[in-house]
XYZ file of C-alpha atoms in Angstrom:
581
model
C 45.722 -78.919 -91.044
C 45.304 -76.260 -88.859
C 44.407 -72.674 -89.199
C 41.182 -70.204 -88.372
C 37.807 -69.810 -89.992
C 35.587 -66.698 -89.791
C 31.955 -69.010 -89.801
C 31.182 -72.186 -91.501
C 27.559 -72.835 -93.373
C 26.001 -76.248 -94.170
C 23.104 -75.208 -96.557
C 20.954 -78.032 -97.832
C 18.914 -77.844 -100.590
C 19.259 -74.252 -100.720
C 19.207 -71.507 -103.239
C 22.460 -69.994 -103.958
C 22.018 -66.595 -103.086
C 23.985 -63.711 -101.253
C 23.954 -64.508 -97.460
C 25.011 -61.953 -94.411
C 28.301 -62.734 -92.573
C 30.381 -60.423 -89.852
C 33.653 -60.937 -91.837
C 34.917 -58.797 -94.492
C 34.938 -61.607 -96.675
C 32.159 -63.018 -98.856
C 30.837 -66.673 -97.999
C 32.975 -69.247 -100.177
C 32.024 -72.944 -101.419
C 34.409 -75.431 -100.211
C 32.889 -78.528 -100.577
C 29.712 -80.248 -101.690
C 28.392 -83.386 -100.434
C 24.997 -84.773 -101.532
C 22.173 -81.786 -101.275
C 24.684 -79.997 -99.127
C 26.813 -77.383 -99.939
C 29.652 -76.232 -97.294
C 31.067 -72.909 -97.178
C 32.949 -70.802 -95.369
C 34.126 -66.933 -94.440
C 37.821 -66.417 -93.819
C 38.575 -64.800 -90.474
C 39.884 -61.367 -91.423
C 40.507 -58.403 -89.509
C 36.874 -57.589 -88.662
C 35.899 -60.992 -87.467
C 39.128 -63.424 -86.505
C 36.615 -66.151 -85.840
C 38.015 -69.546 -84.625
C 41.150 -71.808 -85.054
C 39.895 -74.600 -86.932
C 40.979 -78.153 -87.694
C 39.664 -80.789 -90.476
C 40.414 -83.847 -91.084
C 39.435 -86.123 -94.084
C 39.879 -90.029 -94.296
C 37.720 -93.037 -96.493
C 34.936 -92.337 -93.841
C 34.942 -88.873 -93.145
C 35.183 -85.069 -93.602
C 35.672 -83.124 -90.196
C 35.744 -79.577 -89.156
C 36.515 -79.067 -85.365
C 36.149 -75.470 -84.704
C 37.554 -74.027 -81.832
C 40.458 -76.076 -78.895
C 40.593 -78.906 -76.987
C 41.916 -78.345 -73.822
C 44.148 -81.368 -72.611
C 47.919 -82.930 -73.183
C 47.072 -83.993 -76.632
C 44.205 -83.409 -79.662
C 41.467 -86.206 -79.781
C 40.958 -88.699 -81.871
C 38.288 -87.048 -83.445
C 36.271 -89.687 -85.711
C 36.114 -92.068 -82.587
C 34.927 -89.148 -80.183
C 32.423 -89.053 -82.404
C 31.096 -92.139 -80.954
C 31.908 -91.806 -77.348
C 32.199 -87.679 -77.135
C 31.452 -87.007 -72.874
C 35.182 -87.154 -72.689
C 35.798 -84.042 -75.132
C 37.031 -81.153 -73.162
C 37.281 -77.385 -74.509
C 35.948 -74.601 -76.264
C 34.639 -76.348 -79.678
C 31.941 -77.278 -82.314
C 32.586 -80.470 -84.511
C 30.497 -80.944 -87.750
C 31.329 -84.066 -89.465
C 29.690 -85.484 -92.411
C 29.501 -89.276 -92.323
C 30.257 -90.154 -95.502
C 29.260 -94.734 -95.681
C 25.719 -92.975 -94.544
C 25.441 -90.106 -95.782
C 24.555 -88.282 -92.903
C 25.770 -85.092 -90.745
C 27.059 -85.432 -86.917
C 26.991 -82.328 -84.628
C 29.259 -81.454 -81.327
C 28.812 -79.176 -78.883
C 30.686 -78.814 -76.166
C 29.558 -79.510 -72.375
C 28.911 -75.704 -72.142
C 27.981 -74.772 -75.727
C 30.741 -72.647 -75.279
C 30.632 -72.442 -79.261
C 27.078 -71.549 -80.749
C 25.670 -73.175 -83.814
C 21.958 -72.617 -85.005
C 19.864 -75.258 -86.915
C 17.123 -73.931 -89.364
C 14.393 -76.129 -91.290
C 11.242 -73.762 -92.985
C 10.208 -77.293 -94.653
C 11.827 -76.755 -97.688
C 15.110 -76.175 -97.053
C 17.395 -76.389 -93.821
C 20.762 -74.976 -92.468
C 23.661 -75.551 -89.853
C 26.070 -72.998 -89.092
C 27.841 -70.384 -86.613
C 26.295 -67.302 -87.730
C 22.686 -66.982 -86.664
C 21.453 -64.881 -89.674
C 23.097 -66.757 -92.501
C 21.667 -70.127 -91.364
C 18.224 -68.017 -91.089
C 18.883 -66.931 -94.951
C 19.228 -69.998 -95.848
C 17.324 -72.455 -94.186
C 15.073 -70.471 -91.877
C 10.882 -68.542 -93.113
C 12.010 -65.565 -91.263
C 9.284 -65.633 -88.651
C 9.561 -63.560 -85.872
C 9.169 -65.071 -82.388
C 7.554 -62.938 -80.172
C 7.391 -65.279 -77.502
C 10.583 -65.491 -77.564
C 11.081 -61.788 -77.985
C 9.425 -60.803 -75.033
C 11.258 -63.440 -73.041
C 14.646 -61.675 -74.366
C 13.131 -58.168 -73.820
C 12.598 -59.774 -70.203
C 15.540 -61.374 -69.147
C 18.262 -59.611 -71.254
C 18.536 -63.135 -72.951
C 16.697 -65.755 -75.033
C 15.159 -68.236 -72.918
C 16.211 -72.579 -73.922
C 17.357 -72.823 -77.286
C 14.677 -70.022 -78.677
C 15.751 -67.172 -81.508
C 14.385 -64.194 -82.817
C 12.781 -67.019 -85.484
C 10.253 -69.542 -84.636
C 11.903 -72.510 -86.937
C 15.333 -71.477 -86.107
C 16.731 -72.997 -83.054
C 20.418 -72.663 -81.035
C 22.082 -76.200 -80.775
C 21.933 -76.967 -76.726
C 25.203 -77.635 -74.995
C 26.490 -81.083 -74.129
C 24.269 -82.495 -77.438
C 25.372 -85.083 -80.621
C 23.221 -84.539 -83.199
C 22.590 -86.325 -86.418
C 20.836 -85.212 -89.578
C 20.394 -86.573 -92.921
C 21.798 -85.706 -96.198
C 18.659 -83.255 -96.339
C 19.534 -81.909 -93.146
C 16.198 -83.044 -91.245
C 17.100 -84.356 -87.729
C 17.529 -88.187 -87.196
C 18.329 -88.196 -84.006
C 19.760 -86.027 -80.583
C 21.407 -86.983 -77.381
C 22.793 -85.667 -74.294
C 26.580 -86.480 -74.267
C 26.479 -85.224 -70.431
C 23.960 -84.334 -68.256
C 24.229 -82.581 -64.704
C 24.638 -83.893 -61.018
C 25.162 -82.953 -57.951
C 27.095 -85.682 -55.376
C 28.781 -83.427 -52.771
C 31.327 -85.049 -51.350
C 30.727 -85.026 -47.592
C 33.466 -86.423 -46.192
C 35.892 -83.921 -48.532
C 37.221 -80.801 -45.328
C 37.184 -77.998 -45.913
C 40.972 -77.109 -46.096
C 41.307 -79.777 -48.378
C 38.729 -78.042 -51.039
C 40.772 -75.150 -50.761
C 43.843 -77.084 -51.704
C 42.545 -79.512 -53.986
C 40.680 -76.348 -55.983
C 44.309 -74.549 -55.789
C 45.689 -77.674 -57.542
C 43.342 -77.720 -60.021
C 42.709 -74.389 -60.890
C 46.499 -73.884 -61.321
C 46.537 -76.962 -63.416
C 43.448 -75.837 -65.469
C 44.743 -72.048 -66.034
C 47.807 -73.474 -66.697
C 46.996 -75.915 -69.349
C 44.650 -73.504 -71.357
C 47.540 -70.752 -71.396
C 50.564 -72.648 -72.677
C 52.653 -71.763 -75.431
C 50.307 -68.788 -76.147
C 50.369 -64.966 -76.429
C 47.852 -63.802 -73.605
C 45.885 -60.650 -72.724
C 44.937 -61.110 -69.314
C 41.857 -58.920 -68.004
C 42.536 -57.025 -64.014
C 39.600 -55.818 -62.278
C 38.130 -54.761 -59.325
C 36.634 -58.438 -58.340
C 38.052 -61.984 -57.153
C 37.917 -63.740 -60.363
C 40.577 -61.730 -62.376
C 43.086 -61.893 -59.337
C 42.629 -65.133 -58.950
C 43.737 -66.562 -62.628
C 46.863 -64.267 -61.313
C 48.128 -66.729 -59.076
C 48.748 -69.705 -61.302
C 50.089 -66.965 -64.085
C 52.535 -64.531 -62.265
C 55.317 -66.610 -61.793
C 58.497 -66.478 -63.298
C 57.323 -68.089 -66.752
C 54.110 -66.546 -66.680
C 52.842 -70.328 -66.354
C 53.616 -71.542 -69.251
C 52.502 -68.562 -71.779
C 54.844 -67.336 -74.065
C 53.825 -63.945 -73.702
C 51.457 -62.366 -71.146
C 49.791 -58.869 -71.772
C 47.837 -57.391 -68.374
C 45.431 -54.802 -69.430
C 42.277 -52.966 -67.825
C 40.044 -50.559 -68.598
C 37.520 -48.212 -66.655
C 35.054 -45.306 -67.327
C 37.062 -42.604 -65.918
C 41.449 -42.130 -65.867
C 40.870 -42.789 -61.929
C 38.517 -44.897 -62.401
C 38.665 -47.609 -59.596
C 39.045 -50.469 -61.110
C 42.278 -49.944 -63.159
C 43.404 -48.309 -59.508
C 42.763 -51.966 -58.649
C 44.520 -53.494 -61.553
C 47.134 -51.480 -61.061
C 48.234 -52.827 -57.507
C 47.370 -56.129 -58.476
C 49.742 -56.001 -61.551
C 52.360 -53.944 -59.370
C 51.976 -57.017 -56.413
C 53.439 -59.195 -59.280
C 55.252 -56.960 -60.744
C 53.509 -56.850 -63.805
C 53.215 -53.782 -66.281
C 49.665 -53.110 -67.055
C 47.943 -51.552 -70.307
C 45.133 -49.389 -69.466
C 42.551 -47.274 -71.263
C 39.429 -45.105 -70.701
C 36.569 -46.019 -72.176
C 35.613 -43.521 -74.700
C 32.116 -42.852 -76.938
C 32.572 -45.638 -79.572
C 29.220 -47.826 -79.895
C 28.009 -45.732 -82.938
C 31.344 -45.943 -84.596
C 31.004 -49.816 -84.452
C 27.207 -50.549 -84.303
C 27.059 -53.388 -87.930
C 30.021 -54.838 -86.831
C 29.163 -55.194 -83.289
C 26.156 -56.577 -83.508
C 27.479 -59.175 -85.723
C 29.651 -59.897 -82.865
C 26.341 -61.123 -80.881
C 24.231 -61.537 -83.228
C 21.615 -59.455 -81.176
C 21.413 -61.875 -78.801
C 22.869 -59.600 -76.053
C 22.383 -55.637 -75.330
C 25.028 -53.895 -77.444
C 25.992 -51.589 -75.062
C 27.439 -54.171 -72.726
C 30.396 -55.566 -74.043
C 32.721 -53.168 -73.500
C 35.929 -54.476 -74.711
C 34.947 -53.772 -77.618
C 36.973 -50.674 -76.972
C 40.010 -52.400 -76.587
C 39.848 -55.338 -79.142
C 42.052 -54.112 -81.828
C 44.996 -52.653 -79.607
C 45.273 -55.708 -77.789
C 45.050 -58.205 -81.044
C 48.166 -56.601 -82.155
C 50.271 -58.255 -78.723
C 48.224 -61.291 -77.783
C 46.367 -64.149 -79.641
C 43.998 -65.291 -76.768
C 42.319 -63.704 -73.762
C 42.263 -65.336 -70.710
C 38.543 -65.006 -69.576
C 37.679 -65.856 -66.182
C 34.071 -65.280 -66.540
C 31.859 -67.477 -64.663
C 34.025 -67.963 -61.645
C 31.536 -65.648 -59.679
C 28.671 -68.287 -59.933
C 31.029 -71.884 -59.454
C 32.351 -69.927 -56.227
C 29.338 -68.783 -55.126
C 25.970 -69.303 -53.689
C 22.767 -68.637 -55.453
C 20.735 -67.649 -52.609
C 19.064 -70.782 -51.458
C 21.140 -72.395 -49.276
C 18.275 -71.549 -46.960
C 15.390 -72.994 -48.234
C 14.399 -75.394 -46.284
C 11.336 -77.002 -47.922
C 11.493 -78.854 -51.173
C 10.328 -76.311 -53.699
C 8.364 -77.876 -57.170
C 9.620 -76.723 -60.482
C 6.716 -74.422 -61.154
C 7.666 -72.600 -57.282
C 10.881 -72.352 -58.397
C 10.645 -71.323 -61.872
C 8.468 -68.172 -60.583
C 11.162 -67.325 -58.051
C 13.289 -67.506 -61.008
C 11.305 -65.216 -63.034
C 11.211 -63.223 -60.648
C 14.474 -62.507 -59.820
C 16.000 -62.567 -63.216
C 13.460 -59.616 -64.481
C 15.557 -56.745 -65.477
C 14.462 -53.572 -64.058
C 12.593 -51.506 -66.935
C 11.535 -54.305 -68.833
C 8.469 -54.294 -67.910
C 8.383 -50.164 -70.049
C 9.944 -52.225 -73.007
C 7.213 -54.710 -73.215
C 4.262 -52.193 -73.095
C 5.831 -50.945 -76.385
C 5.183 -54.059 -78.264
C 2.125 -54.742 -76.131
C 0.278 -55.433 -79.488
C 2.163 -58.478 -80.459
C 3.477 -59.995 -76.705
C 1.626 -62.352 -75.387
C -0.476 -61.213 -73.054
C 0.132 -64.032 -70.520
C 4.501 -63.060 -71.230
C 5.926 -63.638 -67.502
C 3.750 -66.492 -66.921
C 4.827 -68.140 -70.145
C 8.436 -67.211 -69.567
C 7.701 -69.396 -66.238
C 6.611 -72.694 -67.986
C 9.779 -72.587 -70.392
C 12.194 -71.788 -66.949
C 10.046 -74.694 -65.716
C 10.477 -76.850 -68.368
C 14.603 -76.592 -68.333
C 13.994 -77.257 -64.717
C 12.665 -80.490 -65.232
C 16.014 -81.497 -66.979
C 17.731 -80.925 -63.319
C 15.289 -83.767 -61.774
C 18.305 -85.609 -59.959
C 19.533 -82.274 -58.239
C 17.979 -82.334 -55.194
C 19.675 -79.604 -53.192
C 18.035 -76.454 -54.763
C 20.937 -73.940 -54.733
C 23.193 -76.038 -57.142
C 19.905 -76.321 -59.082
C 19.791 -73.067 -59.636
C 23.223 -72.816 -60.185
C 22.858 -75.356 -62.967
C 20.081 -73.636 -64.130
C 21.610 -70.218 -64.482
C 24.086 -72.339 -66.437
C 22.208 -73.582 -68.838
C 20.547 -70.537 -69.420
C 21.977 -66.933 -68.503
C 25.951 -68.201 -69.158
C 25.066 -70.304 -72.478
C 22.187 -67.282 -73.535
C 24.191 -64.535 -72.113
C 27.185 -64.575 -70.668
C 28.829 -66.749 -74.185
C 27.550 -64.158 -76.428
C 29.513 -61.209 -74.481
C 32.405 -63.600 -74.779
C 32.248 -63.930 -78.383
C 33.370 -60.178 -78.961
C 36.822 -61.010 -78.111
C 37.033 -62.867 -81.347
C 36.632 -59.867 -82.998
C 40.554 -60.006 -82.331
C 41.400 -62.525 -80.101
C 40.422 -66.398 -79.032
C 38.926 -66.684 -75.469
C 40.418 -68.951 -73.028
C 37.906 -70.038 -70.680
C 39.205 -71.700 -67.802
C 35.754 -71.711 -65.809
C 34.518 -73.396 -68.979
C 36.880 -76.326 -68.200
C 35.059 -79.776 -67.829
C 37.005 -80.586 -65.048
C 36.511 -77.185 -62.993
C 32.842 -78.666 -63.399
C 33.248 -82.040 -62.135
C 34.968 -80.781 -59.269
C 31.841 -78.040 -58.323
C 29.739 -81.338 -58.868
C 31.320 -82.530 -55.842
C 32.028 -79.576 -53.952
C 29.170 -79.479 -50.654
C 27.268 -76.197 -51.498
C 28.423 -74.681 -48.003
C 31.362 -74.186 -48.751
C 31.497 -71.453 -51.896
C 28.517 -69.271 -49.896
C 29.154 -65.644 -50.099
C 32.583 -66.789 -52.176
C 34.136 -68.036 -48.736
C 35.945 -70.733 -50.469
C 38.170 -68.494 -52.984
C 38.484 -65.665 -50.544
C 40.316 -68.590 -48.568
C 42.248 -70.040 -51.837
C 43.292 -66.101 -52.261
C 44.316 -66.138 -48.554
C 46.198 -69.318 -48.463
C 48.091 -69.209 -52.036
C 48.494 -65.085 -52.815
C 47.965 -63.694 -49.720
C 49.279 -60.158 -50.842
C 47.238 -60.132 -53.731
C 44.499 -60.877 -51.276
C 45.174 -57.696 -49.141
C 44.453 -55.093 -52.567
C 41.218 -54.330 -52.718
C 38.037 -55.778 -53.559
C 35.931 -53.086 -55.362
C 31.998 -53.924 -54.172
C 33.061 -53.643 -50.690
C 36.184 -50.541 -50.826
C 38.128 -53.300 -48.372
C 40.609 -56.049 -48.913
C 40.124 -60.323 -48.108
C 40.984 -59.495 -44.551
C 38.662 -56.204 -43.824
C 35.525 -56.825 -45.916
C 33.243 -58.537 -43.880
C 33.409 -55.320 -41.839
C 31.345 -53.380 -44.620
C 28.585 -52.819 -42.219
C 30.295 -51.924 -39.276
C 33.511 -50.060 -38.585
C 33.424 -49.586 -42.296
C 30.324 -47.741 -42.615
C 31.458 -43.904 -41.610
C 34.304 -44.114 -44.059
C 32.096 -45.164 -46.434
C 29.651 -42.433 -45.870
C 32.260 -39.873 -46.205
C 33.658 -41.055 -49.442
C 30.256 -40.543 -50.733
C 29.504 -36.653 -49.358
C 32.704 -36.453 -50.755
C 31.182 -37.581 -54.308
C 28.001 -35.777 -53.978
C 29.564 -32.469 -52.591
C 32.359 -32.657 -55.444
C 29.393 -32.578 -58.002
C 31.595 -34.699 -60.203
C 29.880 -37.320 -62.493
C 30.610 -41.000 -61.575
C 29.656 -42.950 -64.324
C 29.178 -46.828 -63.594
C 27.357 -48.113 -66.398
C 28.547 -48.435 -70.000
C 25.677 -46.583 -71.332
C 26.088 -43.708 -69.439
C 29.291 -43.706 -71.469
C 27.587 -44.190 -74.662
C 24.481 -42.093 -74.574
C 24.076 -39.305 -72.811
C 26.508 -37.281 -74.877
C 25.517 -35.194 -78.023
C 27.190 -37.788 -80.394
C 24.916 -40.792 -78.462
C 21.812 -38.688 -78.826
C 22.391 -38.547 -82.471
C 23.143 -42.114 -82.819
C 19.538 -42.756 -80.729
C 18.092 -39.975 -82.845
C 19.657 -42.318 -86.304
C 18.499 -46.081 -84.598
C 15.103 -45.256 -83.057
C 14.032 -42.143 -84.887
C 14.618 -42.095 -88.620
C 11.926 -42.956 -90.573
C 11.609 -45.784 -92.718
C 13.013 -48.059 -89.701
C 11.742 -51.406 -89.681
C 11.159 -50.924 -85.847
C 8.401 -48.078 -86.788
C 6.521 -51.064 -88.046
C 6.008 -52.496 -84.731
C 5.884 -49.212 -82.461
C 4.879 -45.609 -83.507
C 7.152 -43.248 -84.046
C 5.697 -40.928 -81.508
C 5.881 -43.434 -78.684
C 9.635 -44.003 -79.577
C 10.297 -39.866 -79.343
C 8.130 -40.191 -76.309
C 10.793 -42.772 -74.961
C 13.939 -41.514 -75.371
C 12.856 -37.739 -74.117
C 12.054 -39.759 -71.122
C 15.327 -41.149 -70.942
C 17.290 -38.318 -71.362
C 14.855 -36.223 -68.720
C 15.931 -39.471 -66.317
C 18.386 -41.340 -66.977
C 18.401 -44.315 -65.012
C 18.846 -47.660 -64.450
C 15.715 -48.897 -65.788
C 15.284 -46.641 -68.618
C 18.822 -47.098 -69.763
C 18.175 -51.109 -70.011
C 14.762 -50.085 -71.964
C 16.705 -47.952 -74.637
C 19.890 -50.085 -74.907
C 17.283 -52.755 -75.840
C 15.553 -50.844 -78.169
C 18.952 -49.930 -79.780
C 19.773 -53.790 -80.149
C 16.481 -54.367 -81.166
C 16.261 -51.908 -84.106
C 19.456 -52.678 -85.241
C 19.265 -56.458 -85.465
C 15.687 -55.888 -87.657
C 17.967 -53.148 -90.094
C 20.416 -55.815 -90.278
C 19.006 -59.088 -90.497
C 15.143 -59.409 -90.567
């Protein structure tokens, strides 16, 4: 039976009590096995959740959340025994009746987040971390993990806000006993890099074009699909297989774009791209919405992501009126670029590489943020973060190419804990299709020599070869098309200088970040007052109100990228404390 589900929770020996939800609907018990209660919430207008397939026979009860990619639905009972070939955006939870044990499968990239808590007396497993924590955690704040979150904007490894609650890792098969205790955990796939040095560059472009066409058309087939368009390369790449007479097999294609002003460069470029393929484009100008949507927005990301970043919150409800899915081309910019380590000639130890990565990914403004919580954080927080990164790198010892090793680490950390949390916001109205998280794409890039993607080279040449009309549209970061962008610092320089002087002398404020739209107005200031400075807030247990008052005042005196990040993360943490701690 196929339907939709809000969330799922398996509560082992847990007391029956009210659990938090991100749906309007409450938790409802739908099954019971030994010490385990199976609870679900319905998909509704606030959280449309996951497609769900259930399978029940003499040996198994299976819940498959999400979607599988390929020509046919997998034989799940057999796939539980050999999960390496399962491809899609999914999570599988299964009860094996004869052995009275639970199996959990995550996909290769862990695109559907699931959490496991065990406080020694109760355990819980599920897709909504606050409910899992309420059912199975002692709910002790993990300050080391929170310090990493403040530093990088995402949690490292399997850490969450609570010490005894872990996120399940990608490409994993876990087996739990009837009480929820872990019996075994194994990887269903491991990262590798085996570049085909006999592959010509021209063949690499052709192979990518053919594969990307297959993957995108396979994912959109028979669906009503919303298609984000912007000024980058990834969104226009998705137009190549879609903007043909049959829309790539989609039932309906709804291109859309949004920006911070009516004359936004993002919207302008999106209009040009849509016009090239004779597609209608829906556009929106992002307005101050955040403080009207704090509570549902927090539920979508579970507090694992800066609340101000997912701008799609502003358009979800309207897109959901026309589309069932959204084609999200996230992570294409990572696969199709180098990580800045191609010229690294000497081998780097894990410790040295971890130190470099810790420095490279530390957010501007994190030092001010960490200082506010210095009474609770480790004095050696930065060193502790580097050690955690080094532990992750040890799992990639088999990869010799430093640049690809960094790409692997970034995918296992930033993508897993940051990008995918942001993508979850779409599920308030639509289910994401993820072409760059398809197994076939990963297998392709594991075989491509890294030099071929330096500086987006392969993707640029792909567009020039298969879509020269789209290649002639401006690439936003360079203000030039793909035939001229390489002159960014030469003959285009005078034009760039004149454009900048024109903006300065016009006196017009150019908004480039969502926190500027949400905070730099009266409604935003009142919102920060409510969530950071009102008497009785839980954040005051950790930071004195006077410090927060000064922090907010300093932000409004100089609202730059550093203060913007710090205030956004403070808001996220305070809202999380109020809702779930």
